[in-house]
Coordinates of C-alpha atoms and ligand atoms in Angstrom, one line a residue:
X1 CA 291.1 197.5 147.9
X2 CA 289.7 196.9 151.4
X3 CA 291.4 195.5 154.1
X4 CA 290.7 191.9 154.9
X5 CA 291.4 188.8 156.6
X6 CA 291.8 185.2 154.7
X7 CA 291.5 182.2 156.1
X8 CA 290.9 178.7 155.0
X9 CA 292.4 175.4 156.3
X10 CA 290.8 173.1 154.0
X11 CA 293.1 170.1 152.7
X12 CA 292.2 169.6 148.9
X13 CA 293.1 166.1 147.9
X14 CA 292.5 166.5 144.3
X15 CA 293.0 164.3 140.8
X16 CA 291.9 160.4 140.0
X17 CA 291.8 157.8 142.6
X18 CA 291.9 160.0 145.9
X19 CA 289.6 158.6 147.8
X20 CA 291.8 156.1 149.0
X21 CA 294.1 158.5 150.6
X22 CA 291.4 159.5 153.0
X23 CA 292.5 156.3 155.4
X24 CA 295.1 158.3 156.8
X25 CA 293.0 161.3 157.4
X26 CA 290.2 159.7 159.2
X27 CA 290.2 158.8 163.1
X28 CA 291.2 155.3 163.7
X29 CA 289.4 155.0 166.9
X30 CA 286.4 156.9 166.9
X31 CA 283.5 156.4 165.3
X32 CA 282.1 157.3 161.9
X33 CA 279.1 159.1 160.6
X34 CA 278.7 158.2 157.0
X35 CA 276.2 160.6 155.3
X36 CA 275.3 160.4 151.7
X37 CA 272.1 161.0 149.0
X38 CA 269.6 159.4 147.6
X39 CA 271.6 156.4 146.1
X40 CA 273.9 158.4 143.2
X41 CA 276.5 157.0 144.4
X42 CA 275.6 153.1 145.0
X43 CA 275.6 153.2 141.2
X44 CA 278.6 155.0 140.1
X45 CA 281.0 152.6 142.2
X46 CA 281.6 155.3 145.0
X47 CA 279.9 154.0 147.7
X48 CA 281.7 150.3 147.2
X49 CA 285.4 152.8 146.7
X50 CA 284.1 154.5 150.4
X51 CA 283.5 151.3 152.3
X52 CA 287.1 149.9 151.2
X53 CA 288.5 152.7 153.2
X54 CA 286.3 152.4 155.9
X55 CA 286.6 148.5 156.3
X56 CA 289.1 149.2 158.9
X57 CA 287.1 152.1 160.6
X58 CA 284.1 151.6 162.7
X59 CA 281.0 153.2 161.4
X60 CA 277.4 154.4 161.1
X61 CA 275.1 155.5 157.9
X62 CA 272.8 158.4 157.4
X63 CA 271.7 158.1 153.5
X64 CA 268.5 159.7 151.4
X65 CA 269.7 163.4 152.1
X66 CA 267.7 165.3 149.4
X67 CA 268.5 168.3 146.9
X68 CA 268.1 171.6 148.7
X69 CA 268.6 169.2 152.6
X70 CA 265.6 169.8 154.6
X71 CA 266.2 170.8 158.3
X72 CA 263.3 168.4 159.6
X73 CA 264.8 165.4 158.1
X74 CA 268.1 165.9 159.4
X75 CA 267.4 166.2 163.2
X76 CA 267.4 162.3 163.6
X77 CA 271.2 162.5 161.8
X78 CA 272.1 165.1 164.9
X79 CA 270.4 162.3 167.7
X80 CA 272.3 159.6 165.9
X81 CA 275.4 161.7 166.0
X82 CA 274.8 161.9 170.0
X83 CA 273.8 158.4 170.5
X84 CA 276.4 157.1 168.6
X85 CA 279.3 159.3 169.8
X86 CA 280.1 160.2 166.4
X87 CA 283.8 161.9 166.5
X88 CA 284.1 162.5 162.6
X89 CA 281.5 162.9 159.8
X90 CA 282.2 162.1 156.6
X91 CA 280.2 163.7 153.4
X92 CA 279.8 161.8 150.4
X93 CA 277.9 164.1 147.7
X94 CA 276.8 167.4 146.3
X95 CA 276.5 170.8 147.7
X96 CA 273.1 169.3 149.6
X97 CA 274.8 166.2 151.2
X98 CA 277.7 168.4 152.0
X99 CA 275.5 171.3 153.7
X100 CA 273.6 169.0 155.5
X101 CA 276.5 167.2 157.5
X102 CA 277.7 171.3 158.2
X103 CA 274.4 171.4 159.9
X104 CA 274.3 168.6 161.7
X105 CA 278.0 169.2 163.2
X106 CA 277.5 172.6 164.3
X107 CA 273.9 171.3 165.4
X108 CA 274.8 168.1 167.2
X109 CA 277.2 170.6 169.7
X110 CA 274.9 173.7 169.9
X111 CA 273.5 173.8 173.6
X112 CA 271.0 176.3 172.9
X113 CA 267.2 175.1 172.4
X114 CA 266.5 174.8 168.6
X115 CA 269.2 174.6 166.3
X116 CA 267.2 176.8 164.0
X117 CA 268.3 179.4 165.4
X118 CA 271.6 178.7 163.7
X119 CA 270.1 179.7 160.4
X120 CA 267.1 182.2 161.5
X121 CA 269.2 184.0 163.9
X122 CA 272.6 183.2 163.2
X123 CA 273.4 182.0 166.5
X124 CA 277.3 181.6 166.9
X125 CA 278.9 177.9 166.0
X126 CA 281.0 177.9 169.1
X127 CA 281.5 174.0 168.7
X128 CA 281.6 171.1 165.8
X129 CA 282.1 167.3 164.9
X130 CA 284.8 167.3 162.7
X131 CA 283.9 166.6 159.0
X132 CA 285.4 165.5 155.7
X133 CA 283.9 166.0 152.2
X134 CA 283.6 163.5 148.8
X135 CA 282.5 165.5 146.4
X136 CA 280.1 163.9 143.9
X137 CA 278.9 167.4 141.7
X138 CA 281.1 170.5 141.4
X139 CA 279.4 173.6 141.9
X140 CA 278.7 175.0 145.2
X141 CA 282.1 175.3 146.1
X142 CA 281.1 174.4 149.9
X143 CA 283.7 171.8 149.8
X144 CA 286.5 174.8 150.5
X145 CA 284.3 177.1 152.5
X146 CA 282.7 177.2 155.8
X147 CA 279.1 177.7 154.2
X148 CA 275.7 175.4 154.7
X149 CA 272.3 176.2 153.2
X150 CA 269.2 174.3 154.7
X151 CA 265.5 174.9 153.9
X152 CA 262.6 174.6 156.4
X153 CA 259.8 172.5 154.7
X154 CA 256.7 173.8 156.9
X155 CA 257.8 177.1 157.2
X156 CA 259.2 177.0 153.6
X157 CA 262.2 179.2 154.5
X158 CA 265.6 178.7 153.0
X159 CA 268.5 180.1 155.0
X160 CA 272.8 180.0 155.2
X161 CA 275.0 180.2 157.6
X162 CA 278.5 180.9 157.6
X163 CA 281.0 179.7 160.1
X164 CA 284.7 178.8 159.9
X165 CA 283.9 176.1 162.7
X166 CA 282.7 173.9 159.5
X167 CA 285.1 174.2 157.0
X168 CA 286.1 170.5 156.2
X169 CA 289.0 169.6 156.9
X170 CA 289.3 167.8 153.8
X171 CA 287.8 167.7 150.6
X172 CA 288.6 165.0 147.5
X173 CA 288.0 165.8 144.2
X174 CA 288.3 163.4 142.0
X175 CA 286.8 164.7 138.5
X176 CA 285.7 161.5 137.5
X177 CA 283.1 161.0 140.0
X178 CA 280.7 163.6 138.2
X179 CA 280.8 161.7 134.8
X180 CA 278.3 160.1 136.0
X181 CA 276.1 163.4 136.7
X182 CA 273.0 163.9 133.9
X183 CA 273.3 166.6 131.7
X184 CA 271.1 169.1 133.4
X185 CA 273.7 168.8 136.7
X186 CA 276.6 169.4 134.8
X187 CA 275.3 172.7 133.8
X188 CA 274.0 173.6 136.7
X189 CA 277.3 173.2 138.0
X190 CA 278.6 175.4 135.4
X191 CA 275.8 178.2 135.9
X192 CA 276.0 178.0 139.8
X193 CA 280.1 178.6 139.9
X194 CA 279.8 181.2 136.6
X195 CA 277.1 183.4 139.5
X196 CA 279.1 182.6 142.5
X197 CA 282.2 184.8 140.6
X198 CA 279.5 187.1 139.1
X199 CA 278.2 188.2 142.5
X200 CA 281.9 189.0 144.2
X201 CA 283.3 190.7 140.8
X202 CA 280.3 192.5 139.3
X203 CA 280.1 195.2 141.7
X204 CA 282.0 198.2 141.9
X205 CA 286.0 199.3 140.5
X206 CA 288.2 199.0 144.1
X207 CA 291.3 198.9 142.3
X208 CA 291.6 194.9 143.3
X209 CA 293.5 193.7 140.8
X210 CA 294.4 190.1 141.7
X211 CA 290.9 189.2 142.5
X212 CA 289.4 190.9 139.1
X213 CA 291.7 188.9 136.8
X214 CA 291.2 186.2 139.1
X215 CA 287.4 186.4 138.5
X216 CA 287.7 187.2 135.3
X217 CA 290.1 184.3 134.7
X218 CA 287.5 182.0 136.1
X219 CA 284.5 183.4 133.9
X220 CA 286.3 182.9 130.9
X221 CA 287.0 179.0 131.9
X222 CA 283.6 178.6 132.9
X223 CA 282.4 179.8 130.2
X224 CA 284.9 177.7 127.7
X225 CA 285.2 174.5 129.5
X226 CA 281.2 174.9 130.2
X227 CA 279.9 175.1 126.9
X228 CA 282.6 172.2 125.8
X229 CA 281.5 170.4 128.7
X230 CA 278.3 169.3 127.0
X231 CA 279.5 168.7 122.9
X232 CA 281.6 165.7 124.2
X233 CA 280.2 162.0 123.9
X234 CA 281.9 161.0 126.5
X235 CA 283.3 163.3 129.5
X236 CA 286.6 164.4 128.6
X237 CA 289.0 164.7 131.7
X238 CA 290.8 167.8 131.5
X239 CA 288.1 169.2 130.9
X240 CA 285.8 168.1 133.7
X241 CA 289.2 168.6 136.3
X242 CA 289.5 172.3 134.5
X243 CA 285.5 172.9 136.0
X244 CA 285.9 171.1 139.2
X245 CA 288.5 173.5 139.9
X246 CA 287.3 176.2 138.8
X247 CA 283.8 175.7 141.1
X248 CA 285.9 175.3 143.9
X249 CA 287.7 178.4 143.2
X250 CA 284.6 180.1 142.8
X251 CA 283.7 179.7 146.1
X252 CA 286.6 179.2 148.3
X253 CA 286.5 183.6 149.1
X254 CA 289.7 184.2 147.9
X255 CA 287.5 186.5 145.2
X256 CA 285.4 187.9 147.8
X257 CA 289.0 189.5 150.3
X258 CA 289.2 192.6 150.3
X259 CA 286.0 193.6 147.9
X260 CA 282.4 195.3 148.1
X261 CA 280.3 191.8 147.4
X262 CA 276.3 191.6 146.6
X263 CA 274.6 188.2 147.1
X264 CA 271.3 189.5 145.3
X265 CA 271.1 186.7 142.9
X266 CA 271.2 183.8 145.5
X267 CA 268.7 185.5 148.3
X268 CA 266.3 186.0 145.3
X269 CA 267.8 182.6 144.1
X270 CA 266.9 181.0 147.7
X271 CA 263.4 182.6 147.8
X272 CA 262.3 180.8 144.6
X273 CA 264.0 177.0 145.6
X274 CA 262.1 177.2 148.8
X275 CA 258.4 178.4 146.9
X276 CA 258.5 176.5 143.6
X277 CA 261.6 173.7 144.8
X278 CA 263.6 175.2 141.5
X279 CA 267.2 173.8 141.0
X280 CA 269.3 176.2 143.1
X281 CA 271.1 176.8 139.6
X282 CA 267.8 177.2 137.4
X283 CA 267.0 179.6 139.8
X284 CA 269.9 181.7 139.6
X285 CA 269.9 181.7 135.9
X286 CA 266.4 183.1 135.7
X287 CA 266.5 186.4 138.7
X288 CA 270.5 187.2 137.3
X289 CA 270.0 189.0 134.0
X290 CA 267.1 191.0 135.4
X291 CA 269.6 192.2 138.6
X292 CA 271.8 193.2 135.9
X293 CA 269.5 195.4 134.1
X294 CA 268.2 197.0 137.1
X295 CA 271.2 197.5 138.7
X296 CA 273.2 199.1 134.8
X297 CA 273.8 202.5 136.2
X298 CA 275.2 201.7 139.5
X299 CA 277.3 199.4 138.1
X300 CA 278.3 200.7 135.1
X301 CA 282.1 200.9 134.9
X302 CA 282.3 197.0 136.2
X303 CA 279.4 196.1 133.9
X304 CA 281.9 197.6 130.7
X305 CA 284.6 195.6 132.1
X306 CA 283.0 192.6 132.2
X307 CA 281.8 193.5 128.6
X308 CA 285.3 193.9 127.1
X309 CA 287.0 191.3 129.0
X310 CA 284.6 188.4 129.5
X311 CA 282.4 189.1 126.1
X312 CA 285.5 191.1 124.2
X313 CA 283.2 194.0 123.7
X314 CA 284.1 197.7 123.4
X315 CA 283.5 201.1 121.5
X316 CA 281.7 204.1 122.3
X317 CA 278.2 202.9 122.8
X318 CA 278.6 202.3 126.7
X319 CA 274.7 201.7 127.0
X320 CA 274.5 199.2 124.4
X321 CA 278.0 197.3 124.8
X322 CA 276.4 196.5 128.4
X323 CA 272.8 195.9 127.1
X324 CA 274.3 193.4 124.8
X325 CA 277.1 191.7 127.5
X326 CA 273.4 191.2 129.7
X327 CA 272.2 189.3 126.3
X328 CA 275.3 187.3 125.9
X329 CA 275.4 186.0 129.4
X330 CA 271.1 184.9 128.7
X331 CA 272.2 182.9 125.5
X332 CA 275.0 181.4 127.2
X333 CA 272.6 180.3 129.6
X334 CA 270.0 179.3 127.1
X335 CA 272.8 177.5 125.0
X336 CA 273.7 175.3 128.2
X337 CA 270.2 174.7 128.0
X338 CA 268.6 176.3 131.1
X339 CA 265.5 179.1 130.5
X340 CA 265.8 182.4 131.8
X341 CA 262.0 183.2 132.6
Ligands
NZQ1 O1 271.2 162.5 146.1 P1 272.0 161.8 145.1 O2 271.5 160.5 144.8 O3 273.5 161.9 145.3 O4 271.7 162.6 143.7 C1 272.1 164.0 143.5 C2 271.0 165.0 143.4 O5 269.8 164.3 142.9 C3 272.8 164.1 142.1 N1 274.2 163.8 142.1 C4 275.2 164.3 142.9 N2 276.4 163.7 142.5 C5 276.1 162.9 141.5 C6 274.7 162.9 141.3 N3 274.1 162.1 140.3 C7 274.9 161.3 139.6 N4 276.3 161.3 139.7 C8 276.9 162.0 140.7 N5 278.2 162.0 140.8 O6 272.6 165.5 141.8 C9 271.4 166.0 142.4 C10 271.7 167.4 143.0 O7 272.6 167.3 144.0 P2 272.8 168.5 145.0 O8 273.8 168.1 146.1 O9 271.4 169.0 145.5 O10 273.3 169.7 144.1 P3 274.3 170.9 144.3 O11 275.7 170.4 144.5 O12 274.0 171.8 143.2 O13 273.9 171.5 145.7 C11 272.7 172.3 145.8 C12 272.6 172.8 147.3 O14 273.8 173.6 147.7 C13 273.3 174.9 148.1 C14 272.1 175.1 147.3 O15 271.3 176.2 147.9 C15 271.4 173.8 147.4 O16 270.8 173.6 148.7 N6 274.4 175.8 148.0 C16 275.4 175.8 148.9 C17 276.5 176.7 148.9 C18 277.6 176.6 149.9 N7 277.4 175.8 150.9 O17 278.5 177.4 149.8 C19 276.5 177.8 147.9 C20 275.6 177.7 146.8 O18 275.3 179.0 146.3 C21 274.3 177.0 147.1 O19 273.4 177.9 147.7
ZN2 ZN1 275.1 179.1 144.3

């Protein structure tokens, strides 16, 4: 195992009816920057649960933050934060809403000329606006790490940045706020953690044993809980709390400490979401099974492991044992019903 340094402050407020609790953990004084999507959630009774806790808050709106957030529509949101004197930001959505207010707090304190630069040249985050997460679709796992993604629409470039200046200081999770997601989210969701674990585990042996079970622990319950997920009529709690979690824990880089990592999937995955406007998740689903393949010799003894522990295979066929666990993981796929080409 490498050595390594773990950090993350982020306050997880987590289970049914959360939200209210959020009224001690925002300012009383200062004011507000409410920032949500295109309208999810002023039909799923979120938005009316939001405003009950702000009643006794003063605050502003930014709403109509699209999938995959756009740079150029979020540089009014960073004036309004100025304007306004916005001392807290608070995030009401999926992994774009989310993203986009990490932006806009590192960008509304960045006193260098174009904020781009965050992304393009990964300029340091020396300074943010505080910020709190909803989450409305698990998957991303950004609400317990200290990422943002944010395309470019002229330039059609899609880039991250990674800074523990924006990890939210808190996230709520309530799992029945996604019930309300369509299908096609839900597995996303699924697909998107399921890669997130793939690209921190699937490497190379380093003898780290907590975060291989860990990962591996993870795979099997996205896998399970995934492929229930979508055979219920109506969403079944433990099992939508047992993903939430799990997407979370995807992402939060307790898998990533101490071992060799390879984000492959998601730069490919980026490319194709800023050409074609793909799902992030779709994408993912389509360039993984091909890294696989290519990369079968180099990562051989991980790819067996992740053969006979995720997929139960084993015997003497190494070859085939992984050319079939690359197989299992494209039906799996197929059976949540996202293509592969
Ligand atoms: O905009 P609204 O109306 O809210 O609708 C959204 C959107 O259309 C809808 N939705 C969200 N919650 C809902 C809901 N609809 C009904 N009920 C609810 N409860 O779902 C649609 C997709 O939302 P979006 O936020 O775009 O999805 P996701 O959470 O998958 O986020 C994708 C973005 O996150 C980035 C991706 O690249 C992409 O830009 N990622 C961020 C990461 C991070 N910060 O760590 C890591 C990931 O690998 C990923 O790159
Ligand atoms: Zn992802």
């Amino acid at each position: 195992m490498n050595n390594f340094e773990f950090y993350n402050p982020v306050r997880v407020l987590f289970g049914e009816g959360q939200i209210a609790k959020i009224v001690d953990l925002l300012p009383d004084n200062g004011k507000i920057l409410l920032v949500y999507g295109g309208g999810s959630i002023k039909m799923n009774g979120v938005y009316d649960q939001v405003l009950e806790v702000l009643s006794t808050k003063s605050f502003v709106e930014f709403g109509g933050i699209k999938p995959n957030p756009e740079y150029e529509f979020l540089l009014p949101a960073i004036d309004l934060v100025k304007s306004e004197n916005i001392e807290f930001i608070l995030a009401v959505g999926g992994g774009s809403v989310v993203d986009a207010c990490k932006f806009i707090s590192a960008a509304a304190n960045y006193d260098g000329d174009d904020p781009w630069s965050i992304l393009s040249n990964a300029d340091p985050v020396k300074s943010t606006i505080p910020l709190g997460v909803i989450l409305t679709l698990p998957a991303t796992g950004t609400e317990m790490n200290g990422n943002s993604v944010i395309t470019r629409a002229s330039t059609k470039e899609k880039f991250a940045f990674s800074s523990p200046e924006v990890f939210p200081q808190f996230s709520v999770l309530d799992p029945t706020i996604p019930y309300s997601l369509p299908r096609s989210q839900v597995v996303n969701g699924v697909i998107d953690a399921y890669i997130h674990v793939i690209e921190q585990y699937l490497n190379y042996h380093e003898s780290a044993d907590v975060q291989d079970h860990y990962a591996e622990s993870l795979l099997r319950i996205l896998k399970t809980e995934g492929g229930r997920a979508i055979t219920f009529e109506k969403p079944d709690y433990n099992n939508r709390a047992n993903i939430m979690w799990a997407a979370t824990n995807a992402l939060n880089h307790f898998l990533s400490a101490g071992v060799t990592v390879d984000w492959t999937t998601h730069m490919l995955g980026h490319e194709l979401t800023a050409l074609h406007g793909l799902d992030h998740a779709v994408t993912l689903a389509i360039v993984l099974p091909g890294v696989m393949k290519v990369m079968k010799e180099v990562r051989k003894e991980k790819l067996l492991q992740y053969a006979n522990r995720i997929w139960d295979l084993s015997g003497s066929d190494h070859s085939g044992i992984i050319d079939q666990a690359i197989l299992n993981t494209e039906q799996f796929f197929i059976k949540l019903g996202v293509g592969v080409r």
